[in-house]
């Protein structure tokens, strides 16, 4: 009777807490991997193919994108923390779809041998196993959607926002960020000197 009347919630919470510790490591590794991919991508976009005269401009855009990346990482970390809380905070350790849980428990119970004195204990054990299996599906779905939304969809939105903002820069701001190559600068100065010499020569010729 004690086993049959036992409240399975503390036992379920114990096992879901262990489960949460496991998937917290998995999710954090996933976030770090996505962050590395993003960093390499944006480094390449704003650097490797950049013309020398636009390096400063590209660096400015890259720094703006780094600010966005830090925000996205904060969101991703908060998402992982929420997933952990779902299985460690007693008030949130429950299954919304009770019918699905009961079907799992029934399937596990049906596979048990003929009930004996340990039937109540096995019922609790089956409930714990069914609960963790249900949570595994839930967390996998929630975490996958949330991380894709943050690290992919929101990342693209932030990237587009950075480029849109760059299009609103004034001519003075752009001039300050675009550096003229030394060879081009020297050639321009030489042409200006030659232009001045020609203008002076024409002035002299007109006065003769």
Tab-separated table of C-alpha atoms in Angstrom:
chain	number	residue	atom	x	y	z
A	1	UNK	CA	0.000	0.000	0.000
A	2	UNK	CA	2.844	2.401	0.813
A	3	UNK	CA	4.312	2.010	-2.667
A	4	UNK	CA	0.913	2.341	-4.329
A	5	UNK	CA	0.062	5.477	-2.342
A	6	UNK	CA	3.528	6.972	-2.746
A	7	UNK	CA	3.734	10.459	-4.243
A	8	UNK	CA	5.981	10.035	-7.314
A	9	UNK	CA	6.642	13.775	-7.707
A	10	UNK	CA	9.810	13.990	-5.534
A	11	UNK	CA	11.265	10.960	-7.327
A	12	UNK	CA	10.359	12.414	-10.735
A	13	UNK	CA	11.945	15.747	-9.786
A	14	UNK	CA	15.129	13.964	-8.698
A	15	UNK	CA	15.504	12.209	-12.050
A	16	UNK	CA	14.464	15.185	-14.158
A	17	UNK	CA	17.069	17.292	-12.329
A	18	UNK	CA	19.767	14.800	-13.349
A	19	UNK	CA	18.385	14.851	-16.874
A	20	UNK	CA	18.487	18.671	-16.855
A	21	UNK	CA	22.160	18.684	-15.878
A	22	UNK	CA	22.902	16.408	-18.835
A	23	UNK	CA	21.040	18.376	-21.514
A	24	UNK	CA	22.329	21.677	-20.105
A	25	UNK	CA	25.838	20.582	-21.157
A	26	UNK	CA	24.584	19.432	-24.548
A	27	UNK	CA	22.701	22.679	-25.203
A	28	UNK	CA	25.633	24.834	-24.104
A	29	UNK	CA	27.974	22.970	-26.448
A	30	UNK	CA	25.453	23.508	-29.236
A	31	UNK	CA	25.255	27.239	-28.492
A	32	UNK	CA	29.066	27.513	-28.453
A	33	UNK	CA	29.315	25.673	-31.770
A	34	UNK	CA	26.733	27.972	-33.376
A	35	UNK	CA	28.575	30.987	-31.969
A	36	UNK	CA	31.864	29.798	-33.507
A	37	UNK	CA	30.189	29.297	-36.888
A	38	UNK	CA	28.645	32.762	-36.709
A	39	UNK	CA	31.931	34.389	-35.721
A	40	UNK	CA	33.811	32.770	-38.612
A	41	UNK	CA	31.054	33.731	-41.046
A	42	UNK	CA	30.903	37.397	-40.050
A	43	UNK	CA	34.703	37.661	-39.849
A	44	UNK	CA	34.839	36.455	-43.450
A	45	UNK	CA	32.025	38.737	-44.620
A	46	UNK	CA	33.532	41.878	-43.114
A	47	UNK	CA	37.207	41.189	-43.648
A	48	UNK	CA	38.577	38.725	-46.175
A	49	UNK	CA	37.031	40.229	-49.304
A	50	UNK	CA	37.281	43.837	-48.158
A	51	UNK	CA	39.117	46.349	-50.317
A	52	UNK	CA	42.035	48.044	-48.525
A	53	UNK	CA	40.363	51.457	-48.700
A	54	UNK	CA	37.218	50.110	-47.019
A	55	UNK	CA	38.894	48.157	-44.193
A	56	UNK	CA	38.024	50.760	-41.586
A	57	UNK	CA	34.409	50.822	-42.723
A	58	UNK	CA	34.236	47.009	-42.616
A	59	UNK	CA	35.818	46.978	-39.144
A	60	UNK	CA	33.183	49.414	-37.919
A	61	UNK	CA	30.412	47.174	-39.264
A	62	UNK	CA	32.092	44.099	-37.755
A	63	UNK	CA	32.194	45.743	-34.323
A	64	UNK	CA	28.499	46.607	-34.598
A	65	UNK	CA	27.803	42.978	-35.428
A	66	UNK	CA	29.849	41.824	-32.408
A	67	UNK	CA	27.542	43.857	-30.179
A	68	UNK	CA	24.595	42.034	-31.759
A	69	UNK	CA	26.323	38.676	-31.264
A	70	UNK	CA	26.741	39.375	-27.549
A	71	UNK	CA	23.021	40.101	-27.284
A	72	UNK	CA	22.174	36.890	-29.137
A	73	UNK	CA	24.462	34.887	-26.834
A	74	UNK	CA	22.718	36.373	-23.811
A	75	UNK	CA	19.345	35.358	-25.261
A	76	UNK	CA	20.628	31.841	-25.998
A	77	UNK	CA	21.998	31.487	-22.458
A	78	UNK	CA	18.656	32.600	-21.017
A	79	UNK	CA	16.901	30.052	-23.249
A	80	UNK	CA	19.108	27.246	-21.907
A	81	UNK	CA	18.449	28.404	-18.344
A	82	UNK	CA	14.693	28.294	-18.985
A	83	UNK	CA	14.964	24.736	-20.300
A	84	UNK	CA	16.893	23.743	-17.168
A	85	UNK	CA	14.284	25.364	-14.917
A	86	UNK	CA	11.510	23.352	-16.594
A	87	UNK	CA	12.988	20.178	-15.080
A	88	UNK	CA	14.516	21.453	-11.824
A	89	UNK	CA	11.936	23.846	-10.376
A	90	UNK	CA	9.289	21.752	-8.594
A	91	UNK	CA	6.443	23.998	-9.785
A	92	UNK	CA	7.383	23.487	-13.455
A	93	UNK	CA	8.026	19.734	-13.326
A	94	UNK	CA	4.792	18.536	-14.891
A	95	UNK	CA	3.500	17.227	-18.207
A	96	UNK	CA	0.813	19.256	-19.927
A	97	UNK	CA	-0.269	16.298	-22.073
A	98	UNK	CA	-1.412	13.840	-19.394
A	99	UNK	CA	-2.911	11.504	-22.000
A	100	UNK	CA	0.466	11.027	-23.696
A	101	UNK	CA	2.096	10.346	-20.330
A	102	UNK	CA	-0.546	7.782	-19.376
A	103	UNK	CA	-0.135	5.986	-22.701
A	104	UNK	CA	3.590	5.674	-22.042
A	105	UNK	CA	3.001	4.430	-18.479
A	106	UNK	CA	0.440	1.894	-19.720
A	107	UNK	CA	2.824	0.626	-22.412
A	108	UNK	CA	5.627	0.184	-19.866
A	109	UNK	CA	3.274	-1.475	-17.341
A	110	UNK	CA	1.980	-3.866	-19.989
A	111	UNK	CA	5.527	-5.042	-20.562
A	112	UNK	CA	5.923	-5.857	-16.831
A	113	UNK	CA	5.631	-9.442	-15.579
A	114	UNK	CA	2.539	-10.515	-13.645
A	115	UNK	CA	2.019	-7.981	-10.807
A	116	UNK	CA	3.248	-9.089	-7.382
A	117	UNK	CA	4.165	-7.294	-4.156
A	118	UNK	CA	6.510	-5.001	-6.099
A	119	UNK	CA	3.805	-3.908	-8.544
A	120	UNK	CA	3.356	-0.534	-6.840
A	121	UNK	CA	7.074	0.154	-6.955
A	122	UNK	CA	7.219	-0.761	-10.634
A	123	UNK	CA	4.259	1.528	-11.306
A	124	UNK	CA	6.190	4.459	-9.808
A	125	UNK	CA	9.329	3.454	-11.732
A	126	UNK	CA	7.352	3.277	-14.976
A	127	UNK	CA	5.845	6.665	-14.300
A	128	UNK	CA	9.314	8.171	-13.790
A	129	UNK	CA	10.612	6.551	-16.998
A	130	UNK	CA	7.568	7.723	-18.953
A	131	UNK	CA	7.862	11.237	-17.559
A	132	UNK	CA	11.560	11.552	-18.497
A	133	UNK	CA	10.869	10.152	-21.981
A	134	UNK	CA	8.081	12.697	-22.472
A	135	UNK	CA	10.288	15.525	-21.219
A	136	UNK	CA	13.105	14.432	-23.521
A	137	UNK	CA	10.834	14.995	-26.527
A	138	UNK	CA	9.539	18.292	-25.130
A	139	UNK	CA	12.964	19.759	-24.302
A	140	UNK	CA	14.450	18.629	-27.625
A	141	UNK	CA	11.642	20.386	-29.502
A	142	UNK	CA	11.584	23.560	-27.404
A	143	UNK	CA	15.365	23.964	-27.310
A	144	UNK	CA	15.819	23.273	-31.030
A	145	UNK	CA	13.170	25.824	-32.030
A	146	UNK	CA	14.425	28.436	-29.597
A	147	UNK	CA	18.094	28.130	-30.553
A	148	UNK	CA	17.307	28.204	-34.278
A	149	UNK	CA	15.138	31.277	-33.716
A	150	UNK	CA	17.873	33.067	-31.758
A	151	UNK	CA	21.117	31.931	-33.384
A	152	UNK	CA	19.880	31.776	-36.992
A	153	UNK	CA	16.691	33.779	-37.594
A	154	UNK	CA	17.500	36.634	-35.190
A	155	UNK	CA	21.135	36.630	-36.296
A	156	UNK	CA	20.077	37.254	-39.899
A	157	UNK	CA	17.731	40.029	-38.758
A	158	UNK	CA	20.530	41.685	-36.771
A	159	UNK	CA	22.908	41.392	-39.741
A	160	UNK	CA	20.366	43.041	-42.045
A	161	UNK	CA	19.765	45.782	-39.456
A	162	UNK	CA	23.514	46.526	-39.299
A	163	UNK	CA	23.668	46.833	-43.092
A	164	UNK	CA	20.529	48.996	-43.178
A	165	UNK	CA	22.025	51.287	-40.535
A	166	UNK	CA	25.215	51.578	-42.604
A	167	UNK	CA	23.123	52.853	-45.483
A	168	UNK	CA	21.981	55.769	-43.294
A	169	UNK	CA	25.504	57.038	-42.549
A	170	UNK	CA	26.231	60.590	-43.661
A	171	UNK	CA	28.889	61.439	-46.266
A	172	UNK	CA	31.139	62.791	-43.506
A	173	UNK	CA	30.803	59.565	-41.498
A	174	UNK	CA	31.607	57.469	-44.555
A	175	UNK	CA	34.607	59.622	-45.447
A	176	UNK	CA	35.965	59.150	-41.927
A	177	UNK	CA	35.691	55.358	-42.272
A	178	UNK	CA	37.089	54.991	-45.802
A	179	UNK	CA	40.870	55.198	-46.034
A	180	UNK	CA	42.426	56.053	-49.385
A	181	UNK	CA	45.294	53.707	-50.364
A	182	UNK	CA	48.747	55.349	-50.210
A	183	UNK	CA	49.496	54.682	-53.898
A	184	UNK	CA	46.169	56.176	-54.937
A	185	UNK	CA	46.733	59.171	-52.679
A	186	UNK	CA	50.220	59.784	-54.129
A	187	UNK	CA	48.909	59.535	-57.684
A	188	UNK	CA	46.096	61.977	-56.913
A	189	UNK	CA	48.535	64.478	-55.369
A	190	UNK	CA	50.835	64.207	-58.408
A	191	UNK	CA	47.918	64.861	-60.736
A	192	UNK	CA	46.905	67.886	-58.689
A	193	UNK	CA	50.474	69.262	-58.924
A	194	UNK	CA	50.540	68.720	-62.684
A	195	UNK	CA	47.152	70.380	-62.988
A	196	UNK	CA	48.487	73.389	-61.067
A	197	UNK	CA	51.564	73.586	-63.330
A	198	UNK	CA	49.388	73.473	-66.438
A	199	UNK	CA	47.083	76.157	-65.069
A	200	UNK	CA	50.091	78.372	-64.276
A	201	UNK	CA	51.543	77.794	-67.753
A	202	UNK	CA	48.241	78.712	-69.416
A	203	UNK	CA	48.033	81.880	-67.336
A	204	UNK	CA	51.549	82.914	-68.444
A	205	UNK	CA	50.763	82.173	-72.106
A	206	UNK	CA	47.668	84.350	-72.006
A	207	UNK	CA	49.651	87.300	-70.693
A	208	UNK	CA	52.309	87.117	-73.436
